[in-house]
């Protein structure tokens, strides 16, 4: 019967009814009375839900129409005079703001924008001690003489020498094998690929080709093609041939392509 009164946000009738129900519940002794109390709790919870839905939680919501109305009133417009002017000028609504309306609004708005920012440290507290001067490191002047050679580190120089010695020894070993083979059978040249290819190591094969190239470059051996157009290698027989092979006109550089698949 009092539903509308209880749903009103200005009324406390729902709270009073709950307090009264708590007092009556202390005297409940029969099942019918307990059922009535439960029925009341259902009705009270439904009313409380409806009352909560009607509450406006967004208290800071911005209403543009209300703001415009308040702004016009602050700037000095009179709604009664505007309606009379509109009826007299047949719908023309311009020219009803006072001449100093915008100046008045500016003076009011300046109060909220002309504020000094709060003081804070950007990089911690300020230290009054002067900075410690750094010691200036004098750079060494470059030597003008370009003929002076840079000193190579002893360890690196030793590694280079050992690498060159190992290469020379390997070249001499291969040349010795080639010369020994031709001493035993001078009429049968050896296949270049049979000499350099290691069936168990592709990298070793590449190293052998590299070392044999020194032998050919220095004129201790030469390459030819057999009847099947395959390269064969044989040592140079005479000293004159070595000297002729060492000359720039008698030597040709050859690039060999050998992939891992071809090696297999």
Short mmCIF file of C-alpha atoms in Angstrom, two decimals:
data_model
loop_
_atom_site.label_atom_id
_atom_site.label_comp_id
_atom_site.label_asym_id
_atom_site.label_seq_id
_atom_site.Cartn_x
_atom_site.Cartn_y
_atom_site.Cartn_z
CA UNK A 1 0.00 0.00 0.00
CA UNK A 2 2.89 2.40 0.77
CA UNK A 3 5.10 1.30 -2.15
CA UNK A 4 5.65 4.75 -3.69
CA UNK A 5 6.39 6.30 -0.32
CA UNK A 6 8.97 3.63 0.51
CA UNK A 7 10.72 4.01 -2.91
CA UNK A 8 11.19 7.73 -2.41
CA UNK A 9 14.83 8.70 -1.79
CA UNK A 10 13.73 11.25 0.83
CA UNK A 11 11.79 8.69 2.90
CA UNK A 12 13.06 6.24 5.52
CA UNK A 13 9.85 4.16 5.65
CA UNK A 14 11.63 1.01 4.38
CA UNK A 15 14.23 1.23 7.15
CA UNK A 16 11.52 1.75 9.76
CA UNK A 17 9.60 -1.27 8.48
CA UNK A 18 12.71 -3.47 8.73
CA UNK A 19 13.36 -2.35 12.30
CA UNK A 20 9.75 -3.11 13.21
CA UNK A 21 10.00 -6.56 11.61
CA UNK A 22 13.12 -7.32 13.68
CA UNK A 23 11.20 -6.52 16.86
CA UNK A 24 8.24 -8.69 15.84
CA UNK A 25 10.52 -11.61 14.88
CA UNK A 26 11.68 -11.92 18.50
CA UNK A 27 8.16 -13.03 19.44
CA UNK A 28 7.64 -15.54 16.60
CA UNK A 29 6.65 -18.99 17.88
CA UNK A 30 4.53 -20.54 15.08
CA UNK A 31 5.37 -21.62 11.53
CA UNK A 32 2.75 -19.31 10.03
CA UNK A 33 4.34 -16.28 11.66
CA UNK A 34 7.79 -17.31 10.40
CA UNK A 35 6.39 -17.68 6.87
CA UNK A 36 4.90 -14.19 7.06
CA UNK A 37 8.28 -12.85 8.20
CA UNK A 38 10.00 -14.55 5.24
CA UNK A 39 7.41 -13.12 2.85
CA UNK A 40 8.06 -9.66 4.27
CA UNK A 41 11.84 -10.08 3.73
CA UNK A 42 11.20 -10.93 0.05
CA UNK A 43 9.07 -7.79 -0.40
CA UNK A 44 11.62 -5.64 1.46
CA UNK A 45 14.53 -6.92 -0.65
CA UNK A 46 12.64 -6.21 -3.89
CA UNK A 47 11.81 -2.69 -2.72
CA UNK A 48 15.42 -2.14 -1.70
CA UNK A 49 16.63 -3.28 -5.13
CA UNK A 50 14.25 -0.89 -6.93
CA UNK A 51 15.26 1.95 -4.63
CA UNK A 52 18.97 1.28 -5.31
CA UNK A 53 18.37 1.28 -9.09
CA UNK A 54 16.77 4.72 -8.89
CA UNK A 55 19.81 6.23 -7.18
CA UNK A 56 22.19 8.24 -9.40
CA UNK A 57 25.71 7.10 -8.60
CA UNK A 58 27.39 9.40 -11.15
CA UNK A 59 27.20 12.52 -8.99
CA UNK A 60 29.82 14.35 -11.13
CA UNK A 61 28.04 13.85 -14.47
CA UNK A 62 28.25 16.84 -16.78
CA UNK A 63 24.96 18.24 -18.06
CA UNK A 64 25.67 20.48 -21.05
CA UNK A 65 22.21 22.10 -21.04
CA UNK A 66 22.40 23.03 -17.37
CA UNK A 67 25.93 24.36 -17.84
CA UNK A 68 24.84 26.51 -20.79
CA UNK A 69 21.91 27.87 -18.79
CA UNK A 70 24.11 28.76 -15.82
CA UNK A 71 26.71 30.29 -18.12
CA UNK A 72 24.18 32.57 -19.80
CA UNK A 73 22.79 33.65 -16.45
CA UNK A 74 26.31 34.47 -15.23
CA UNK A 75 27.04 36.52 -18.34
CA UNK A 76 24.01 38.69 -17.63
CA UNK A 77 21.22 37.45 -19.91
CA UNK A 78 17.60 37.93 -18.86
CA UNK A 79 15.30 35.21 -20.17
CA UNK A 80 12.22 37.36 -19.88
CA UNK A 81 13.75 40.12 -22.01
CA UNK A 82 14.97 37.56 -24.57
CA UNK A 83 11.46 36.15 -25.07
CA UNK A 84 10.02 39.66 -25.56
CA UNK A 85 12.78 40.61 -28.03
CA UNK A 86 12.29 37.36 -29.95
CA UNK A 87 8.56 38.01 -30.34
CA UNK A 88 9.16 41.61 -31.44
CA UNK A 89 11.96 40.80 -33.94
CA UNK A 90 10.10 37.83 -35.52
CA UNK A 91 12.55 35.08 -34.65
CA UNK A 92 15.81 37.05 -34.67
CA UNK A 93 17.69 35.94 -31.51
CA UNK A 94 21.01 37.75 -31.87
CA UNK A 95 22.29 40.74 -29.93
CA UNK A 96 20.81 40.02 -26.50
CA UNK A 97 24.13 39.39 -24.67
CA UNK A 98 25.62 42.40 -22.84
CA UNK A 99 28.66 44.00 -24.43
CA UNK A 100 30.93 43.01 -21.52
CA UNK A 101 29.61 39.41 -21.22
CA UNK A 102 32.75 37.68 -22.52
CA UNK A 103 35.07 39.99 -20.58
CA UNK A 104 33.20 39.10 -17.43
CA UNK A 105 33.60 35.38 -18.16
CA UNK A 106 37.32 35.84 -18.86
CA UNK A 107 37.92 37.59 -15.54
CA UNK A 108 36.19 34.75 -13.71
CA UNK A 109 38.04 32.02 -15.62
CA UNK A 110 41.45 33.60 -14.99
CA UNK A 111 41.07 32.88 -11.28
CA UNK A 112 41.20 29.13 -11.94
CA UNK A 113 44.03 29.07 -14.51
CA UNK A 114 46.54 31.61 -13.20
CA UNK A 115 48.10 29.35 -10.58
CA UNK A 116 51.78 28.78 -9.95
CA UNK A 117 52.82 25.12 -10.29
CA UNK A 118 53.84 23.31 -7.16
CA UNK A 119 57.58 23.09 -6.50
CA UNK A 120 59.27 19.71 -6.91
CA UNK A 121 62.74 18.38 -7.73
CA UNK A 122 63.18 16.78 -11.13
CA UNK A 123 66.47 15.00 -10.29
CA UNK A 124 66.44 14.78 -6.52
CA UNK A 125 67.47 17.41 -4.01
CA UNK A 126 69.75 20.27 -5.05
CA UNK A 127 73.39 19.94 -4.05
CA UNK A 128 75.22 23.18 -3.37
CA UNK A 129 78.73 21.65 -3.56
CA UNK A 130 80.58 22.52 -6.78
CA UNK A 131 81.37 19.63 -9.09
CA UNK A 132 84.75 18.00 -8.72
CA UNK A 133 86.97 19.02 -11.66
CA UNK A 134 88.08 16.12 -13.80
CA UNK A 135 91.71 15.52 -14.44
CA UNK A 136 92.62 16.26 -18.01
CA UNK A 137 94.30 13.39 -19.77
CA UNK A 138 96.85 14.56 -22.27
CA UNK A 139 96.77 12.66 -25.51
CA UNK A 140 99.96 11.39 -27.00
CA UNK A 141 101.00 13.16 -30.14
CA UNK A 142 101.05 11.09 -33.29
CA UNK A 143 104.45 10.40 -34.69
CA UNK A 144 105.06 12.13 -38.00
CA UNK A 145 107.36 9.46 -39.36
CA UNK A 146 105.19 7.03 -41.28
CA UNK A 147 108.09 4.74 -42.06
CA UNK A 148 108.18 3.34 -38.55
CA UNK A 149 106.52 -0.04 -38.38
CA UNK A 150 104.10 -0.92 -35.63
CA UNK A 151 105.33 -3.47 -33.17
CA UNK A 152 103.37 -6.68 -33.60
CA UNK A 153 102.46 -8.49 -30.38
CA UNK A 154 104.89 -11.29 -29.67
CA UNK A 155 102.20 -13.94 -29.30
CA UNK A 156 100.45 -13.06 -32.57
CA UNK A 157 103.76 -12.92 -34.43
CA UNK A 158 104.63 -16.33 -33.08
CA UNK A 159 101.30 -17.75 -34.24
CA UNK A 160 101.80 -16.35 -37.75
CA UNK A 161 105.28 -17.81 -37.98
CA UNK A 162 104.10 -21.22 -36.77
CA UNK A 163 101.23 -21.19 -39.31
CA UNK A 164 103.59 -20.34 -42.18
CA UNK A 165 106.04 -23.01 -41.08
CA UNK A 166 103.27 -25.62 -40.96
CA UNK A 167 102.11 -24.65 -44.47
CA UNK A 168 105.66 -24.87 -45.86
CA UNK A 169 106.21 -28.26 -44.27
CA UNK A 170 102.94 -29.60 -45.69
CA UNK A 171 103.79 -28.30 -49.17
CA UNK A 172 107.23 -29.94 -48.98
CA UNK A 173 105.66 -33.22 -47.81
CA UNK A 174 103.18 -33.33 -50.73
CA UNK A 175 105.92 -32.44 -53.21
CA UNK A 176 108.04 -35.27 -51.81
CA UNK A 177 105.18 -37.76 -52.26
CA UNK A 178 104.67 -36.57 -55.85
CA UNK A 179 108.35 -36.87 -56.72
CA UNK A 180 108.61 -40.30 -55.09
CA UNK A 181 105.65 -41.57 -57.12
CA UNK A 182 107.21 -40.43 -60.39
CA UNK A 183 110.57 -41.95 -59.51
CA UNK A 184 108.92 -45.33 -59.08
CA UNK A 185 106.77 -45.01 -62.24
CA UNK A 186 107.88 -42.05 -64.38
CA UNK A 187 105.64 -42.90 -67.34
CA UNK A 188 102.34 -42.89 -65.41
CA UNK A 189 101.12 -39.41 -64.34
CA UNK A 190 98.95 -39.26 -61.26
CA UNK A 191 95.38 -37.94 -61.32
CA UNK A 192 95.02 -34.55 -59.67
CA UNK A 193 91.85 -35.61 -57.86
CA UNK A 194 93.40 -38.89 -56.67
CA UNK A 195 96.21 -36.82 -55.15
CA UNK A 196 94.19 -34.17 -53.33
CA UNK A 197 90.88 -35.84 -52.37
CA UNK A 198 90.66 -37.30 -48.88
CA UNK A 199 87.71 -39.75 -48.87
CA UNK A 200 87.13 -39.22 -45.14
CA UNK A 201 87.41 -35.42 -44.83
CA UNK A 202 86.07 -32.63 -47.03
CA UNK A 203 88.03 -29.95 -45.17
CA UNK A 204 91.24 -31.95 -45.56
CA UNK A 205 90.56 -32.16 -49.30
CA UNK A 206 90.28 -28.37 -49.52
CA UNK A 207 93.56 -28.01 -47.61
CA UNK A 208 95.29 -30.40 -50.02
CA UNK A 209 94.13 -28.35 -53.03
CA UNK A 210 95.42 -25.23 -51.29
CA UNK A 211 98.85 -26.75 -50.64
CA UNK A 212 99.20 -28.19 -54.16
CA UNK A 213 98.52 -24.72 -55.57
CA UNK A 214 101.82 -23.53 -54.03
CA UNK A 215 103.69 -26.34 -55.74
CA UNK A 216 102.25 -25.38 -59.12
CA UNK A 217 102.76 -21.66 -58.49
CA UNK A 218 106.45 -22.13 -57.74
CA UNK A 219 106.91 -24.27 -60.86
CA UNK A 220 107.73 -27.57 -59.11
CA UNK A 221 104.80 -29.30 -60.83
CA UNK A 222 102.37 -28.69 -63.67
CA UNK A 223 98.83 -29.65 -64.56
CA UNK A 224 97.66 -31.11 -67.87
CA UNK A 225 94.53 -32.77 -69.23
CA UNK A 226 94.47 -36.44 -70.17
CA UNK A 227 92.48 -38.07 -72.96
CA UNK A 228 89.32 -37.97 -70.82
CA UNK A 229 89.77 -34.21 -70.22
CA UNK A 230 90.56 -34.80 -66.57
CA UNK A 231 93.46 -32.99 -64.85
CA UNK A 232 96.67 -34.86 -64.18
CA UNK A 233 99.70 -33.60 -62.26
CA UNK A 234 103.39 -34.33 -62.76
CA UNK A 235 106.56 -32.78 -61.36
CA UNK A 236 108.69 -30.56 -63.56
CA UNK A 237 111.64 -32.48 -64.98
CA UNK A 238 114.17 -29.77 -65.74
CA UNK A 239 115.27 -26.59 -64.05
CA UNK A 240 114.66 -24.57 -67.21
CA UNK A 241 111.02 -25.60 -67.18
CA UNK A 242 110.77 -24.41 -63.57
CA UNK A 243 112.19 -21.04 -64.49
CA UNK A 244 109.83 -20.74 -67.46
CA UNK A 245 106.85 -21.74 -65.30
CA UNK A 246 107.77 -19.11 -62.73
CA UNK A 247 107.64 -16.35 -65.33
CA UNK A 248 104.39 -14.35 -65.38
CA UNK A 249 103.57 -15.22 -68.99
CA UNK A 250 103.66 -18.98 -68.47
CA UNK A 251 101.41 -19.13 -65.41
CA UNK A 252 97.61 -19.11 -65.45
CA UNK A 253 95.39 -19.01 -62.40
CA UNK A 254 92.54 -21.51 -62.28
CA UNK A 255 89.53 -21.44 -59.94
CA UNK A 256 88.18 -24.87 -58.97
CA UNK A 257 84.62 -25.28 -57.68
CA UNK A 258 84.16 -28.26 -55.39
CA UNK A 259 80.98 -28.66 -53.39
CA UNK A 260 80.40 -31.15 -50.61
CA UNK A 261 78.08 -33.15 -52.86
CA UNK A 262 80.70 -33.36 -55.63
CA UNK A 263 83.31 -34.42 -53.09
CA UNK A 264 81.10 -37.33 -51.99
#
